[in-house]
C-alpha positions as semicolon CSV with decimal commas, in nm:
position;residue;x (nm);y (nm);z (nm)
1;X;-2,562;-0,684;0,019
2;X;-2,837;-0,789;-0,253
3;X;-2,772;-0,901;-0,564
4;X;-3,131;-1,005;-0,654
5;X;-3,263;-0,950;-1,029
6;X;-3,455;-0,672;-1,129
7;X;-3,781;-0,761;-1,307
8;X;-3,925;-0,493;-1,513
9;X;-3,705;-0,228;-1,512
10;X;-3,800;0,085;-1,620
11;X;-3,646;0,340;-1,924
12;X;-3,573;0,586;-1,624
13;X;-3,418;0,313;-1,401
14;X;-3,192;0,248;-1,694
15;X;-3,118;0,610;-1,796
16;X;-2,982;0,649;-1,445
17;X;-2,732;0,327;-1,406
18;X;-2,560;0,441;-1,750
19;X;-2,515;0,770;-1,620
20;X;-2,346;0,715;-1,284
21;X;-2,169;0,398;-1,458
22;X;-2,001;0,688;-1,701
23;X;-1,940;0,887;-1,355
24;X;-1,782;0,598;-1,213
25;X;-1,553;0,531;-1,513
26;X;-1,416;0,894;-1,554
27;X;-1,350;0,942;-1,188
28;X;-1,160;0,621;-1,187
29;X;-0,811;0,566;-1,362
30;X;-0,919;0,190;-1,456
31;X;-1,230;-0,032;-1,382
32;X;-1,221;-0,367;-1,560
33;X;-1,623;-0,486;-1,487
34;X;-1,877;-0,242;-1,330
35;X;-2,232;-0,318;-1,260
36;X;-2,505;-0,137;-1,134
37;X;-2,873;-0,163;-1,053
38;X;-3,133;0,121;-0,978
39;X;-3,427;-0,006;-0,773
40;X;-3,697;0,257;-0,793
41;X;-4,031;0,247;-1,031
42;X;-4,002;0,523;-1,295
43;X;-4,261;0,701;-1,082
44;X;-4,024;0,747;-0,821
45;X;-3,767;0,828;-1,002
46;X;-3,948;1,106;-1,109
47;X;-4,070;1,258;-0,812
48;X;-3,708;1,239;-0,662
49;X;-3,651;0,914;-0,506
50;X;-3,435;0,608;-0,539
51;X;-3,495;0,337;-0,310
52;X;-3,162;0,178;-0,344
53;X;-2,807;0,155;-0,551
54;X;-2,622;-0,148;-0,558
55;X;-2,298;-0,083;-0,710
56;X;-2,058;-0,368;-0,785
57;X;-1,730;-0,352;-0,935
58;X;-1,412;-0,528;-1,033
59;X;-1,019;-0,465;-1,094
60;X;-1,060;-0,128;-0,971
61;X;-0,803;0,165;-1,019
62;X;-0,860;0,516;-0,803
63;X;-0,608;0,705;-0,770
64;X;-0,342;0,429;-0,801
65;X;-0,605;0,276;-0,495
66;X;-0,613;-0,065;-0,623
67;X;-0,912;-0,296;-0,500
68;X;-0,992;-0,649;-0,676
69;X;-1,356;-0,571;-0,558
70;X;-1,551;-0,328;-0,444
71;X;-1,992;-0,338;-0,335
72;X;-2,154;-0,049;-0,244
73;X;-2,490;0,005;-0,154
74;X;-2,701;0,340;-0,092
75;X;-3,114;0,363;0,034
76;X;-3,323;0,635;0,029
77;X;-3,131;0,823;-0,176
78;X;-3,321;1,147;-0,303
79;X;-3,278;1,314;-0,691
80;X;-3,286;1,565;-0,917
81;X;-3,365;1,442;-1,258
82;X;-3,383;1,675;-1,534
83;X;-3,524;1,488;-1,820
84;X;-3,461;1,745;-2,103
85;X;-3,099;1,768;-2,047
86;X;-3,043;1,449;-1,895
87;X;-2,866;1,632;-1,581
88;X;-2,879;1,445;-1,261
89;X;-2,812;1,558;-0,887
90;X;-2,810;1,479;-0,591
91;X;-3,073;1,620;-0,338
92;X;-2,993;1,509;0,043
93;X;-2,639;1,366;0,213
94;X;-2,656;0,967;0,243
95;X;-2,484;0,663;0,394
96;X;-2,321;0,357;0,172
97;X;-2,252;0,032;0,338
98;X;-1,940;-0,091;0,110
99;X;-1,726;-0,381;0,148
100;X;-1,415;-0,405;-0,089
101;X;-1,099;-0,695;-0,133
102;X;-0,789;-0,674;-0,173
103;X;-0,550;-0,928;-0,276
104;X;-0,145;-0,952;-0,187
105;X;-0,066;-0,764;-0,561
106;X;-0,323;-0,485;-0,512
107;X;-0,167;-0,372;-0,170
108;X;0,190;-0,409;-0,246
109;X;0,128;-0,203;-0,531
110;X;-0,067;0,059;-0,342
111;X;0,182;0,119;-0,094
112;X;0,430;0,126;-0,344
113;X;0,299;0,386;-0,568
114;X;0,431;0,703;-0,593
115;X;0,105;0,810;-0,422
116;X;0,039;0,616;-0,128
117;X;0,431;0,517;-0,031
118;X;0,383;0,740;0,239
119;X;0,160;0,533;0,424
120;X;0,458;0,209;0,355
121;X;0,729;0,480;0,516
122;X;0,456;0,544;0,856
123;X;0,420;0,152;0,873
124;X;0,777;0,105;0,811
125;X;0,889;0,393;1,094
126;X;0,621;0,320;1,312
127;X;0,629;-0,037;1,380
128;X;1,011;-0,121;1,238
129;X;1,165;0,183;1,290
130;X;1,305;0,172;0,965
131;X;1,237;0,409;0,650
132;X;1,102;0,249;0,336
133;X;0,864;-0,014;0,277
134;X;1,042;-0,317;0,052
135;X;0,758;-0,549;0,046
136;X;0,446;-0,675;0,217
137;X;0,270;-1,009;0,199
138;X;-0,013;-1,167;0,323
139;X;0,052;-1,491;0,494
140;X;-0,199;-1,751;0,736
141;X;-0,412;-1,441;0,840
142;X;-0,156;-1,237;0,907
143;X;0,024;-0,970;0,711
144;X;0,419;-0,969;0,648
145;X;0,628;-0,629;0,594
146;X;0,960;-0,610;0,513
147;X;1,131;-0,264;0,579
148;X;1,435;-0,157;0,551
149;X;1,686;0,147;0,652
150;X;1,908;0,309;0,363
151;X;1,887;0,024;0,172
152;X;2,062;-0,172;0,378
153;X;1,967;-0,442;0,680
154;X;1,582;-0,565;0,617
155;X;1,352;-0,570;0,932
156;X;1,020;-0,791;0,864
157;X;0,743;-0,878;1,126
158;X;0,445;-1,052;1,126
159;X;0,131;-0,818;1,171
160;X;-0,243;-0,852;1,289
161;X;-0,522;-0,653;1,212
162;X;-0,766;-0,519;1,467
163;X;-1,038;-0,296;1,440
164;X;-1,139;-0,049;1,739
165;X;-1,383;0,232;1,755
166;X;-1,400;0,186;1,356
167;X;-1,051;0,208;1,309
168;X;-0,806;-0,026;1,130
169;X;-0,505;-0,104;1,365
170;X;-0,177;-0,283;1,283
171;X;0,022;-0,455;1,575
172;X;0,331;-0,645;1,588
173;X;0,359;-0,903;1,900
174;X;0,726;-0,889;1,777
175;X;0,781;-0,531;1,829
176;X;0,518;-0,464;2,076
177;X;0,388;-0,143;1,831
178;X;0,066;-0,050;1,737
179;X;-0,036;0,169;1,413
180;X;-0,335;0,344;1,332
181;X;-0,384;0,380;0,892
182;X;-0,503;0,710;0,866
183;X;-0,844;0,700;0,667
184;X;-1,119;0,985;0,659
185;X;-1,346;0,998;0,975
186;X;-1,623;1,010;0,811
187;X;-1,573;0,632;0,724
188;X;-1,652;0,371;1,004
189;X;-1,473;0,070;0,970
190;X;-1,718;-0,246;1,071
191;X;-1,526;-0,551;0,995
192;X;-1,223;-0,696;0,856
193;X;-1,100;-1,085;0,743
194;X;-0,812;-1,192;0,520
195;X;-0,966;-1,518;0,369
196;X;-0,807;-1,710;0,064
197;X;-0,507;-1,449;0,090
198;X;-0,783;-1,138;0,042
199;X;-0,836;-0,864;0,242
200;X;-1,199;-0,801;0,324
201;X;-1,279;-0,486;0,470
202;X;-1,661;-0,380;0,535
203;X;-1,744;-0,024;0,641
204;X;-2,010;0,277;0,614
205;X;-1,974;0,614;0,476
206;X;-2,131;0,918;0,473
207;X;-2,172;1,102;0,117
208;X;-2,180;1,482;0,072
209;X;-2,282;1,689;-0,162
């Protein structure tokens, strides 16, 4: 993804990156840095046209989702700009390439939150056999889960992640099991690497409107 400067930005240009920056914000429960860059004249802004978004953001919040980092960028994305009332929508459905981290505190409270636990209990049942996530580390490339049954005996295992078809896939040599997280299909998983104890996940998406 670019990060290049922007020379000469216009008013328009501008206009636009505070607007979906206050989008951003009030969709999200917490964002602790956000930056974002418009790169279209003010010409083309006008007539409907932004040649690219590139989206960058920090100690992220959505939904109790928590991501230490998150770039996104969008191309040929196509506007309607209402100048008078400062309204903005969007024309035509696009892709986003995005690649977010996440470190060892951002998952374990994700999958510990009272609205993704869920997905702890399927990993739990589906490669320990047991019913509630108690914690999950990442360790030399690898992540470790610890589940556990009524509270009582703790299972843990070593896990790998694979991607297939644009899928993320958990497996336990240990266990010989294999789970599938559920994300939306319209998401297309590319890549994955856990480097300095971070998750690094890079994927496409298609946006509706």
């Amino acid at each position: 993804m670019t990060s290049q400067k922007i020379q000469d930005k216009g008013i328009l240009a501008k206009l636009l990156e505070k607007g979906i920056k206050i989008l951003i914000r009030n969709e999200c429960n917490r964002i602790g840095s956000i930056q974002i860059n418009i790169y279209a004249s003010s010409l083309q802004i006008i007539k409907g046209l932004i040649k690219k978004i590139y989206i960058i953001g920090k100690n992220i919040n959505y939904k109790d989702l928590l991501f230490d980092k998150i770039e996104l960028e969008a191309n040929e994305v196509k506007i309607n700009l209402k100048l008078i009332n400062k309204e903005l929508k969007f024309k035509n459905d696009f892709s986003t390439n995005f690649t977010i981290s996440l470190s060892e505190e951002s998952l374990k409270k994700t999958l510990l939150s009272n609205n993704w636990k869920w997905i702890g209990s399927m990993i739990s049942k589906e490669i320990l056999s047991q019913d509630k996530l108690e914690d999950i580390k990442i360790k030399n490339s690898q992540i470790l889960i610890k589940a556990s049954k009524d509270n009582n005996t703790i299972e843990e295992a070593n896990i790998d992640i694979k991607i297939l078809n644009g899928k993320i896939y958990l497996k336990s040599k240990k266990y010989n099991k294999t789970f599938m997280i559920p994300i939306e299909d319209k998401i297309y998983v590319k890549n994955i690497i856990i480097h300095n104890n971070l998750i690094v996940i890079s994927a496409i998406s298609s946006i509706s409107f």
